[in-house]
Every structure is written in structure tokens, then in C-alpha cells.
Short mmCIF file of C-alpha atoms in Angstrom, two decimals:
data_model
loop_
_atom_site.label_atom_id
_atom_site.label_comp_id
_atom_site.label_asym_id
_atom_site.label_seq_id
_atom_site.Cartn_x
_atom_site.Cartn_y
_atom_site.Cartn_z
CA MET G 17 -4.19 77.69 35.29
CA ARG G 18 -0.67 77.49 35.63
CA GLY G 19 0.72 79.46 38.82
CA LYS G 20 2.78 82.27 37.95
CA HIS G 21 4.93 81.17 40.58
CA THR G 22 8.44 78.53 40.27
CA VAL G 23 9.45 75.80 42.92
CA GLU G 24 13.39 75.93 43.54
CA LYS G 25 15.99 73.16 45.09
CA ILE G 26 19.35 73.92 46.41
CA GLY G 27 21.47 71.48 47.24
CA GLY G 28 23.54 70.75 49.73
CA SER G 29 27.37 71.44 48.68
CA SER G 30 25.49 75.17 47.60
CA MET G 31 23.56 75.66 50.34
CA SER G 32 27.05 75.41 52.66
CA ARG G 33 28.31 78.42 50.62
CA PHE G 34 24.84 80.16 51.61
CA GLU G 35 26.41 83.89 51.55
CA GLU G 36 26.97 83.42 47.93
CA VAL G 37 23.28 81.57 47.86
CA MET G 38 21.65 84.21 49.48
CA ARG G 39 23.28 87.12 47.55
CA ASN G 40 23.14 84.97 43.31
CA VAL G 41 20.02 83.23 43.96
CA LEU G 42 17.46 83.65 47.07
CA ILE G 43 17.83 87.48 47.17
CA GLY G 44 19.60 87.71 43.69
CA GLY G 45 18.99 91.77 42.93
CA ARG G 46 15.65 91.58 43.47
CA SER G 47 13.52 93.59 45.93
CA GLY G 48 9.82 94.04 46.80
CA ALA G 49 7.77 92.03 44.61
CA GLY G 50 10.34 90.57 43.01
CA LEU G 51 11.58 89.01 45.84
CA TYR G 52 8.16 86.40 45.63
CA GLN G 53 6.33 83.86 43.44
CA ARG G 54 9.13 81.61 44.59
CA ILE G 55 9.11 77.94 46.96
CA PHE G 56 12.78 77.38 47.81
CA VAL G 57 13.32 73.28 48.68
CA VAL G 58 16.94 73.19 50.57
CA SER G 59 18.53 70.34 51.21
CA ALA G 60 21.07 70.44 54.59
CA TYR G 61 24.30 71.63 54.61
CA GLY G 62 27.00 69.60 53.12
CA GLY G 63 28.62 66.95 55.17
CA VAL G 64 25.05 66.62 57.70
CA THR G 65 23.26 64.09 56.35
CA ASN G 66 26.58 61.98 55.79
CA ALA G 67 27.27 62.39 59.57
CA LEU G 68 23.12 62.05 60.46
CA LEU G 69 23.59 58.04 58.37
CA SER G 70 26.60 57.50 56.32
CA ASP G 71 28.98 58.60 54.39
CA LYS G 72 28.03 58.16 50.66
CA LYS G 73 31.52 57.75 49.05
CA THR G 74 33.12 56.02 51.58
CA GLY G 75 30.61 54.48 53.79
CA GLU G 76 31.52 55.25 56.78
CA PRO G 77 29.18 55.34 59.57
CA GLY G 78 27.24 58.01 61.12
CA VAL G 79 24.20 58.21 63.33
CA TYR G 80 22.30 55.64 62.37
CA ALA G 81 24.63 53.13 60.84
CA SER G 82 25.88 52.71 63.89
CA PHE G 83 23.05 52.43 65.98
CA ALA G 84 21.84 50.05 63.53
CA GLN G 85 24.88 47.82 64.29
CA GLY G 86 24.13 47.90 67.56
CA ASP G 87 26.99 50.83 68.41
CA PRO G 88 26.96 52.36 71.37
CA ALA G 89 29.19 55.10 69.88
CA TRP G 90 26.38 56.50 67.56
CA GLU G 91 25.81 58.53 70.84
CA GLU G 92 29.27 60.23 70.42
CA ARG G 93 28.57 60.77 66.52
CA LEU G 94 24.76 61.91 67.25
CA GLU G 95 27.52 64.69 69.73
CA ARG G 96 29.15 66.11 66.38
CA VAL G 97 26.48 66.36 64.13
CA ARG G 98 25.15 68.56 67.05
CA ALA G 99 28.42 70.12 66.98
CA LEU G 100 28.33 70.08 62.99
CA LEU G 101 25.38 72.05 63.17
CA LYS G 102 26.54 74.73 66.01
CA ASP G 103 29.67 75.47 63.71
CA TYR G 104 27.14 76.15 60.47
CA ASN G 105 25.51 78.09 63.07
CA ARG G 106 28.37 80.35 63.97
CA ARG G 107 29.72 80.81 60.23
CA PHE G 108 25.79 82.21 59.12
CA GLU G 109 25.82 84.18 62.21
CA HIS G 110 27.30 87.62 60.70
CA LEU G 111 24.85 87.43 58.15
CA GLY G 112 21.90 88.04 60.70
CA LEU G 113 21.45 84.49 61.91
CA ALA G 114 20.45 84.93 66.19
CA ARG G 115 22.73 82.64 67.32
CA GLN G 116 21.45 81.29 70.59
CA GLU G 117 17.77 81.25 68.95
CA ALA G 118 19.62 78.70 66.00
CA ASP G 119 21.67 76.83 68.74
CA GLU G 120 18.56 76.65 70.98
CA PHE G 121 16.78 74.73 67.80
CA VAL G 122 19.87 72.43 67.58
CA ASP G 123 19.66 71.34 70.73
CA GLU G 124 16.11 70.53 71.03
CA ARG G 125 16.05 67.82 67.47
CA VAL G 126 19.21 66.45 68.71
CA GLU G 127 18.03 66.00 72.55
CA GLY G 128 14.46 64.65 70.74
CA VAL G 129 16.84 62.67 68.71
CA ARG G 130 18.69 61.06 71.70
CA THR G 131 15.71 60.36 73.59
CA CYS G 132 13.77 58.67 70.94
CA LEU G 133 17.03 56.04 70.30
CA GLN G 134 17.43 56.06 74.00
CA ASP G 135 13.84 54.29 74.33
CA LEU G 136 13.96 52.19 71.26
CA ILE G 137 17.12 50.60 73.30
CA ARG G 138 15.16 50.19 76.13
CA VAL G 139 11.96 48.50 74.63
CA ARG G 140 14.16 46.39 72.21
CA SER G 141 16.23 44.74 75.04
CA PHE G 142 13.13 43.49 76.46
CA GLY G 143 12.99 41.21 73.10
CA HIS G 144 9.92 41.92 71.61
CA LEU G 145 10.97 44.85 69.21
CA TYR G 146 12.91 43.99 66.24
CA PRO G 147 14.92 45.58 63.90
CA GLU G 148 12.36 45.54 61.06
CA ASN G 149 10.16 47.20 63.26
CA TYR G 150 12.19 50.48 64.55
CA LEU G 151 15.07 50.43 62.18
CA PRO G 152 12.84 52.29 59.10
CA ALA G 153 11.07 54.51 60.89
CA THR G 154 14.63 55.58 62.86
CA GLN G 155 16.03 56.62 59.45
CA GLU G 156 13.67 58.83 59.44
CA LEU G 157 13.45 60.52 62.00
CA LEU G 158 17.47 60.62 61.63
CA SER G 159 17.11 62.16 57.93
CA ALA G 160 14.92 65.26 59.01
CA VAL G 161 17.38 67.16 61.05
CA GLY G 162 19.49 68.60 58.49
CA GLU G 163 16.93 69.87 55.99
CA ALA G 164 15.26 71.24 59.47
CA HIS G 165 18.30 72.82 60.49
CA SER G 166 18.84 74.86 57.21
CA ALA G 167 15.58 75.38 56.09
CA PHE G 168 15.12 76.97 59.86
CA ASN G 169 18.48 78.62 59.56
CA THR G 170 17.64 79.94 55.74
CA VAL G 171 14.20 81.44 57.36
CA ALA G 172 16.11 83.65 60.15
CA ILE G 173 18.36 85.18 57.95
CA LEU G 174 16.42 86.35 55.21
CA ARG G 175 14.00 87.91 57.47
CA ALA G 176 16.72 89.21 59.20
CA GLN G 177 17.12 91.74 56.05
CA GLY G 178 13.47 92.39 55.96
CA ILE G 179 11.95 89.85 53.78
CA GLN G 180 8.75 87.48 54.96
CA ALA G 181 10.33 84.04 54.84
CA LEU G 182 8.27 81.61 56.08
CA PHE G 183 9.59 77.88 57.75
CA VAL G 184 7.70 75.24 56.47
CA ASP G 185 8.47 72.14 58.23
CA LEU G 186 8.00 69.12 56.27
CA SER G 187 9.10 66.66 58.64
CA ARG G 188 6.82 68.24 61.49
CA TRP G 189 8.26 67.41 64.27
CA LYS G 190 6.45 65.55 66.82
CA GLU G 191 3.61 65.72 65.02
CA THR G 192 1.80 62.49 65.63
CA GLU G 193 -0.79 62.44 62.93
CA ILE G 194 0.39 59.73 59.41
CA LEU G 195 -0.81 61.60 56.76
CA PRO G 196 -0.23 61.11 52.60
CA LEU G 197 2.70 62.48 50.88
CA ASP G 198 0.69 65.24 48.51
CA GLU G 199 -1.66 65.93 51.88
CA VAL G 200 1.23 66.45 54.38
CA ILE G 201 2.67 69.17 51.11
CA LEU G 202 -1.66 69.99 50.67
CA ARG G 203 -2.38 71.31 53.54
CA ALA G 204 1.28 73.20 54.24
CA PHE G 205 0.68 75.45 51.31
CA ARG G 206 -2.86 76.41 52.33
CA GLY G 207 -3.23 79.38 52.68
CA ILE G 208 0.06 80.73 52.12
CA ASP G 209 0.16 83.74 49.56
CA LEU G 210 3.28 83.60 47.85
CA GLN G 211 2.71 87.13 46.06
CA THR G 212 3.90 88.47 49.75
CA THR G 213 5.37 85.23 51.54
CA LEU G 214 8.69 83.41 50.31
CA PRO G 215 8.43 79.96 51.51
CA ILE G 216 11.54 77.93 52.91
CA VAL G 217 10.48 74.35 52.71
CA THR G 218 12.35 70.89 54.27
CA GLY G 219 13.04 68.79 51.84
CA TYR G 220 12.18 65.89 53.88
CA VAL G 221 8.76 65.01 54.50
CA LYS G 222 6.90 62.78 56.75
CA CYS G 223 4.45 60.89 55.63
CA ASP G 224 2.40 57.11 55.05
CA VAL G 225 5.17 55.47 52.19
CA GLY G 226 8.91 56.78 54.91
CA ILE G 227 10.56 58.94 51.88
CA MET G 228 14.11 58.48 52.60
CA SER G 229 13.40 54.58 52.33
CA SER G 230 11.19 54.71 49.42
CA PHE G 231 13.64 57.15 47.25
CA GLU G 232 17.32 56.73 49.58
CA ARG G 233 19.03 59.96 49.39
CA GLY G 234 16.77 61.67 46.68
CA TYR G 235 14.21 62.58 48.69
CA SER G 236 14.84 66.12 48.85
CA GLU G 237 13.80 66.13 44.77
CA ILE G 238 10.77 64.05 45.02
CA THR G 239 9.54 66.72 47.61
CA PHE G 240 10.84 69.87 45.22
CA SER G 241 8.84 67.49 42.63
CA LYS G 242 5.87 67.21 44.17
CA ILE G 243 5.30 70.94 45.50
CA ALA G 244 6.05 72.01 41.74
CA ALA G 245 3.26 69.59 40.47
CA LEU G 246 1.15 70.01 43.30
CA THR G 247 0.96 73.70 43.13
CA ASN G 248 0.80 73.94 39.18
CA ALA G 249 4.24 76.06 39.08
CA ARG G 250 5.45 77.66 35.81
CA GLU G 251 8.77 75.91 36.74
CA GLY G 252 11.04 74.45 38.00
CA ILE G 253 14.66 75.17 38.90
CA ILE G 254 17.59 73.09 40.80
CA HIS G 255 20.36 74.93 41.78
CA LYS G 256 23.99 73.17 42.06
CA GLU G 257 27.38 73.92 42.92
CA TYR G 258 28.13 73.26 38.92
CA HIS G 259 26.28 73.94 35.58
CA LEU G 260 24.49 70.56 34.10
CA SER G 261 28.04 69.91 31.32
CA THR G 262 29.29 67.66 28.66
CA GLY G 263 30.95 66.17 30.94
CA ASP G 264 32.20 65.81 35.12
CA PRO G 265 33.64 69.82 35.34
CA VAL G 266 36.28 68.09 38.45
CA LEU G 267 37.58 65.46 35.90
CA VAL G 268 37.16 67.01 32.71
CA GLY G 269 38.12 70.36 33.29
CA LEU G 270 35.69 73.90 33.95
CA ASP G 271 37.89 75.39 30.76
CA ARG G 272 36.82 71.94 28.63
CA VAL G 273 33.50 71.28 29.49
CA GLU G 274 30.56 73.16 27.67
CA VAL G 275 26.62 73.82 29.68
CA ILE G 276 24.10 71.42 27.77
CA GLY G 277 21.62 73.68 27.16
CA ASN G 278 18.86 72.25 26.82
CA THR G 279 17.63 68.64 26.74
CA ASN G 280 14.78 66.62 27.07
CA PHE G 281 13.80 64.34 30.22
CA ASP G 282 14.24 60.73 28.14
CA ILE G 283 18.15 62.07 28.75
CA ALA G 284 17.52 63.27 31.89
CA ASP G 285 16.63 59.68 32.71
CA GLN G 286 19.91 58.69 31.05
CA MET G 287 21.60 60.39 33.04
CA SER G 288 20.21 59.80 36.18
CA ASP G 289 20.63 55.76 35.70
CA MET G 290 24.70 56.97 35.25
CA ASN G 291 23.98 58.88 38.97
CA MET G 292 24.20 61.80 37.28
CA GLU G 293 21.25 63.12 39.71
CA ALA G 294 20.62 66.26 37.37
CA ILE G 295 17.16 65.24 39.39
CA HIS G 296 16.25 61.81 40.63
CA SER G 297 14.43 59.68 37.75
CA ARG G 298 11.33 59.55 39.93
CA ALA G 299 11.04 63.38 40.48
CA ALA G 300 11.30 64.77 36.71
CA LYS G 301 8.80 62.06 35.93
CA GLU G 302 5.61 63.95 38.15
CA MET G 303 6.58 67.17 36.74
CA GLN G 304 7.10 65.93 32.96
CA GLN G 305 3.51 64.66 32.93
CA ARG G 306 2.71 68.05 33.91
CA ASN G 307 4.71 69.46 31.37
CA ILE G 308 6.65 71.49 33.85
CA PRO G 309 10.24 72.16 32.23
CA ILE G 310 13.44 71.30 34.82
CA ARG G 311 16.06 74.52 34.55
CA VAL G 312 19.43 73.23 35.99
CA LYS G 313 21.52 76.41 36.65
CA ASN G 314 24.84 77.28 38.73
CA ALA G 315 23.84 78.81 41.60
CA PHE G 316 27.70 80.84 41.68
CA ASP G 317 27.07 81.45 38.27
CA PRO G 318 23.66 83.60 38.54
CA LEU G 319 23.15 85.25 34.86
CA HIS G 320 23.50 82.55 33.29
CA PRO G 321 20.15 80.86 31.92
CA GLY G 322 21.26 76.94 32.59
CA THR G 323 20.55 73.91 31.26
CA VAL G 324 16.14 73.25 30.46
CA ILE G 325 15.02 69.80 30.87
CA GLU G 326 11.42 70.01 28.58
CA ASN G 327 9.31 67.92 27.07
CA GLY G 328 9.69 66.60 22.91
CA PHE G 329 13.47 68.73 23.10
CA VAL G 330 15.38 67.19 19.97
CA GLU G 331 18.61 68.50 19.09
CA PRO G 332 18.66 69.87 15.29
CA GLU G 333 21.79 68.50 14.32
CA PRO G 334 23.15 65.01 15.43
CA ILE G 335 24.90 66.17 18.71
CA VAL G 336 26.16 64.58 22.21
CA ASP G 337 24.82 65.91 25.30
CA MET G 338 27.16 64.36 27.72
CA ILE G 339 29.78 62.28 28.68
CA CYS G 340 29.04 60.34 32.06
CA GLY G 341 28.89 56.88 33.36
CA ARG G 342 29.88 55.00 36.89
CA GLU G 343 32.57 53.07 37.77
CA ASP G 344 30.58 50.98 41.22
CA ILE G 345 29.31 47.93 38.16
CA VAL G 346 29.82 44.62 38.68
CA SER G 347 29.36 42.31 35.78
CA VAL G 348 27.73 39.23 36.47
CA GLU G 349 28.41 37.02 33.24
CA VAL G 350 26.25 33.94 33.13
CA TYR G 351 27.49 31.09 30.38
CA ASP G 352 25.71 28.05 29.30
CA ALA G 353 26.18 25.82 26.64
CA GLU G 354 22.36 24.77 27.20
CA MET G 355 21.15 28.19 26.00
CA VAL G 356 21.53 27.71 22.41
CA GLY G 357 17.66 27.69 21.00
CA GLN G 358 16.08 27.21 24.83
CA GLY G 359 12.91 29.72 25.18
CA GLY G 360 12.38 31.08 28.49
CA TYR G 361 16.04 30.40 29.72
CA ASP G 362 16.41 34.76 29.92
CA TYR G 363 12.80 34.73 31.86
CA ARG G 364 13.97 32.08 34.04
CA LEU G 365 17.43 33.73 35.05
CA MET G 366 15.50 37.56 35.32
CA ARG G 367 13.57 35.51 38.54
CA PRO G 368 16.06 35.54 41.02
CA PHE G 369 16.82 39.83 40.36
CA ALA G 370 13.14 40.36 41.09
CA GLU G 371 12.60 38.47 43.88
CA LEU G 372 15.35 39.69 45.69
CA GLY G 373 15.45 43.50 44.43
CA VAL G 374 18.49 43.58 41.90
CA SER G 375 17.91 45.85 39.27
CA TYR G 376 20.60 46.21 36.57
CA ILE G 377 22.08 49.28 34.72
CA ALA G 378 22.73 47.77 31.11
CA LYS G 379 22.85 43.79 29.79
CA ASN G 380 24.31 41.91 27.12
CA THR G 381 23.88 38.26 25.30
CA ASN G 382 24.61 36.13 22.54
CA ALA G 383 23.77 32.54 21.86
CA ASN G 384 24.95 31.01 24.58
CA THR G 385 26.13 33.96 27.81
CA ILE G 386 23.89 36.81 29.70
CA THR G 387 26.19 39.68 31.13
CA HIS G 388 23.89 42.07 33.19
CA TYR G 389 25.94 45.15 33.99
CA VAL G 390 24.60 45.59 38.10
CA PRO G 391 25.58 48.00 41.16
CA SER G 392 28.03 46.34 43.22
CA LYS G 393 26.60 48.40 46.37
CA SER G 394 23.25 46.27 45.58
CA PRO G 395 21.52 44.99 48.26
CA ASN G 396 21.35 41.00 48.00
CA LEU G 397 23.77 41.12 45.08
CA GLY G 398 25.13 38.19 47.30
CA ALA G 399 22.30 36.37 48.08
CA CYS G 400 21.15 36.58 43.84
CA LEU G 401 24.55 35.24 42.37
CA GLU G 402 23.88 32.26 45.79
CA ARG G 403 20.97 31.82 43.43
CA ILE G 404 22.08 31.52 39.97
CA ARG G 405 24.53 29.01 40.24
CA ALA G 406 21.56 26.65 42.71
CA GLU G 407 19.44 26.93 40.06
CA PHE G 408 21.69 27.22 37.15
CA PRO G 409 24.27 23.77 38.06
CA GLU G 410 25.68 23.24 34.70
CA ALA G 411 26.42 27.44 33.60
CA ARG G 412 29.36 29.32 34.16
CA VAL G 413 28.37 32.02 36.48
CA GLN G 414 31.34 34.99 36.88
CA GLU G 415 31.47 38.04 38.47
CA ALA G 416 34.16 40.93 37.49
CA LYS G 417 34.33 44.68 39.03
CA VAL G 418 34.10 47.00 35.73
CA ALA G 419 32.86 50.61 34.82
CA ILE G 420 30.13 52.20 32.47
CA VAL G 421 30.81 54.95 30.24
CA SER G 422 27.91 56.37 28.33
CA VAL G 423 27.47 58.99 25.20
CA LEU G 424 24.08 60.55 25.65
CA GLY G 425 22.73 62.66 23.20
CA SER G 426 18.58 63.83 21.61
CA ASN G 427 19.73 63.21 18.64
CA LEU G 428 22.80 60.49 17.93
CA GLY G 429 20.90 59.55 14.85
CA ASP G 430 24.46 59.10 12.55
CA SER G 431 26.14 55.72 12.22
CA GLY G 432 28.83 57.58 11.99
CA PHE G 433 29.02 58.28 15.66
CA LEU G 434 29.61 54.53 16.97
CA ALA G 435 32.85 54.69 14.30
CA ILE G 436 34.09 57.69 16.13
CA ALA G 437 33.71 56.30 19.79
CA THR G 438 35.28 53.34 18.99
CA THR G 439 38.45 55.10 17.36
CA ALA G 440 38.53 57.50 20.34
CA LEU G 441 38.72 54.57 22.62
CA ALA G 442 41.26 52.38 20.69
CA SER G 443 43.50 55.21 20.18
CA ALA G 444 43.37 55.99 24.22
CA GLY G 445 44.64 52.13 24.66
CA ILE G 446 40.84 51.72 26.49
CA GLU G 447 39.40 48.04 26.37
CA VAL G 448 36.25 47.34 25.74
CA LEU G 449 35.18 44.72 27.17
CA GLY G 450 31.26 45.61 26.05
CA MET G 451 29.21 48.13 24.59
CA ASN G 452 25.35 48.77 23.70
CA TYR G 453 23.86 51.09 21.01
CA SER G 454 19.86 50.69 21.39
CA THR G 455 17.94 51.84 18.11
CA ARG G 456 16.71 54.68 19.66
CA ARG G 457 19.69 55.82 19.48
CA VAL G 458 20.08 58.30 22.52
CA ASN G 459 22.35 56.41 24.33
CA MET G 460 25.82 54.74 23.63
CA GLN G 461 27.11 52.36 26.69
CA PHE G 462 30.55 51.13 26.61
CA ILE G 463 31.72 48.77 29.35
CA VAL G 464 35.49 49.12 30.64
CA PRO G 465 38.34 48.32 32.94
CA ARG G 466 37.55 50.12 36.36
CA ASP G 467 41.33 51.45 36.14
CA GLN G 468 40.24 53.14 32.67
CA PHE G 469 36.62 54.31 33.72
CA ASN G 470 38.30 58.25 33.80
CA ASP G 471 40.66 57.99 30.32
CA ALA G 472 37.71 56.70 28.48
CA GLN G 473 35.41 59.41 29.80
CA LEU G 474 38.01 61.78 29.08
CA ALA G 475 39.04 60.36 25.44
CA LEU G 476 35.27 60.59 24.33
CA HIS G 477 34.63 63.84 25.53
CA ARG G 478 37.70 65.07 23.85
CA ALA G 479 36.76 63.40 20.24
CA PHE G 480 32.28 64.47 20.74
CA VAL G 481 33.30 67.58 22.54
CA GLU G 482 36.69 69.52 22.83
CA GLU G 483 37.47 68.41 19.25
CA TRP G 484 33.72 68.52 17.71
CA PRO G 485 33.04 67.92 14.76
CA PRO G 486 35.19 66.17 12.83
CA ALA G 487 36.88 67.34 9.52
CA ASN G 488 35.23 66.39 6.87
CA SER G 489 32.88 64.58 9.00
CA LEU G 490 29.07 65.83 11.01
CA PRO G 491 27.63 69.29 9.98
CA ALA G 492 26.96 69.99 13.57
CA GLY G 493 28.19 72.13 16.84
CA ARG G 494 26.77 73.15 20.15
CA LYS G 495 23.87 75.58 21.08
CA GLU G 496 24.97 78.32 22.47
#
């Protein structure tokens, strides 16, 4: 039977503005029983996971990256993490956070990590421990620190406000029993009365699969999804810094984008492929199967209902949900005159991709050319290209830096959409290097030069949102 509660996730950028989050989301005008029947999964404060691992955008090494490279600067970087965590403690002291207790929590975790890493170095010096044996576990250990800190602080502040908050530490600090992911969550929630208790849960879970190794930086959304599914939540809610909108509000402008309002899990998958991160694609699957809707809200616009992602929703009229894209793409073009009419060529070409774990975002083919569009930071991409050149010596293999811009919608059913898109791009002087538009009509993809990535998004957003509907054309309008 469906539960009465919600499972809600708060992202790192929002957590950094904790006073507003507490006012808008955690409390949000509620009192008494209205504060409960909710479970919150929290991310680390902004910048903390970057400092622990490595900067997601710039690649600047954090503690883990330095340690993995054998750079002794990892200890200095760990001290920077300690200072950053304590700075957050200082920033939230006025909300009722007991500063000394919070700083002691930081010191315990940081010193525990330092001791572990120093011990690993000592064991490694004897030559019987190899990087593949200990680096994955090291990454897991460091990943856990940020969410444990933010969850601990959240509970302390809420208790100071008279709320019965409970710290649910799924990072299982110093626990040695290794359990499956589902079992960790089921044990943690056994006996919690959601009518009288507000659980604040770490986004990181220590379990048998290595959640960071398996899901990378999207692991907190896996935790959110698993908790929602295993507790049979009424709804999952993701609180973000911005609304889920028709375009990037930073690029397009808050005054030009529109809130999507409703969409489906198919479109959420397309967004995930474009790194929009409405929700991790693998996290959404279990909630989709359990028919649990996901609501994406702006943590700083609490009265707005946000966007609901649910099974079976299709726009009543043809309309675009979102313009988005990726500029971290490399095109891998294989031209071979012998390809024409040769059965199995594509299959043989895909083997290096599959065996080296290189996935692609899009693909174009013609009689003698196959082009895959691959994220530039894909591990083993270089090795994959070497194998292709070795196994297809007569082929010409070329790579280039490009970007993909996508037009997404649950009902792009009118052929006029393609004409509008290509006209908009041509009018803006955008060079289209390739395109994909499948018969399912949920995603039009345009391959463009990287230096035209932003301009292409602006041109398409202007055509499909700001100037929509076009005069004497398709009857459509955004939902309210």
C-alpha cells in the first residue's frame, strides 16, 4: 500500500543556503504533525565534494585525486576540507548549531580519514598492495564525509528549533559489516515512526557495491530513489537551485525561461543523457517501475508546484519541453570505402567501444561513414581509438571537438518542428555538422561546433519558447 510520506532530496548548492532552505523547505510554515511524514536526503554543502575528490568542472585535484596520484599534498588538501567544513559550522551557528559539537564531529571524521590514508601508504610501501585494491575504497571513504557533515548539522539545527529530527547516517562510520544497498536502507528505517520523527539521511550509503564507484557523483539520487521505492513513498521531491525549465536559466535568463510543469520519465532520460541531472537515469528507473511520481521544485520558490515527472504523461499539443545540450563531446568518424554493403561492419566497429566501456551519446551513419559522439572525458577513449585504427587499418579515423544541442518534448509529433529548428539555426549562423531525429519524435539532436554551443541553444529557445507559437503555424501553448 502506498505510504503517506514523501522522500525529498536537497542538492548541494541549495544546502549552502541553509537558512533559506530551512525556512522554505524543511519548515516551510509547518508546525506540529505537519512537520513530519517526510524523509530528507541531503547532499554535501557546495564545494565540499569537489574538495574531497576533484573539481567536477575544472578537474582541479581534491584529496582523493592527490592521494591517487601519490602526491603528498593530499594531507594539505585534507586540512583545507577541515577548514571548509568548520567554516560552514561557523556560518550556521546563529541558527542554533552548537559550534563546538559540530567542530568535534568534523575533527573525528577528518582525523579518521587521515589515519586510514596514512596506514594505506605504510602498507603500500611494502609492495603487496596495488592501487586497484585500495583506491576504490579510498574514494568511497572520502565521498562519505560531506553528506555526513551536512546531515549532522541539519539535525542539530532542527532540534534547536524544537523539531524531532533524527540523524540517519547511511555512511555507517566505522561499521565493518558489509551489506547490500537495500538491506542498509531497510535496517536504517526499521522502527522509525514517520508520524513523529523527521529523518535526515546522508546521500552517501556504505554498501557492498561501492555506491560512488557504481554511480559516480549521482549517488545521492540513487539513495533518494532507493529510499522512496523501499518505503513506498507517496511522491519523491527534488529541491534544486532553479526550476526545471525550458532552458538553462543562467544562459537564457530567468525572465525568458518557463517552468516545464509536467513531463514523463522518457523525457527525464533524455535530460539525463544531456547531463541536465533532473534525476540520475538509473535512479528514476525504480521509481518509474513503482509508479512513484517525482516532483522537481525550486527550493527558493516554495509556493510554486514545480515540475512533475510521471508515467504516461504526454503533452496534449505538440510543444517543446526543454532546450539543452552538452559541449563535452568528441566525434569519432570512421570512413571506409569497403564499408558499403558489408554486413556486420557496424557490429565489429562497436566491439572496442563495448569492451573498453566507452558509451556514446549519438550516432550518424551513411554508406561509407559511421560517426559516434562520445563524452570527451570517457575513460579509455584513447585506447578505444587505438584499437579501431589497429583493427580497421584501411579506414580513415578522425576525431573532432563538437557539441550536441537537443530539443526535447513529449509530443514533437508535427513535421514542422524540424523545419522551425533548422531555420532558427541557419538564421543565427549556426553550422549544423550532423543531426538525429528518430521516429519516436521526443528528441531532435543537432551536432554543432563547440564555439557555437551557447548560440545554438539561444536560437532554438527563442524559436520554440520565447516566440512560440509561430504565426499561422502549429496551435500550441505552454501549460500553466
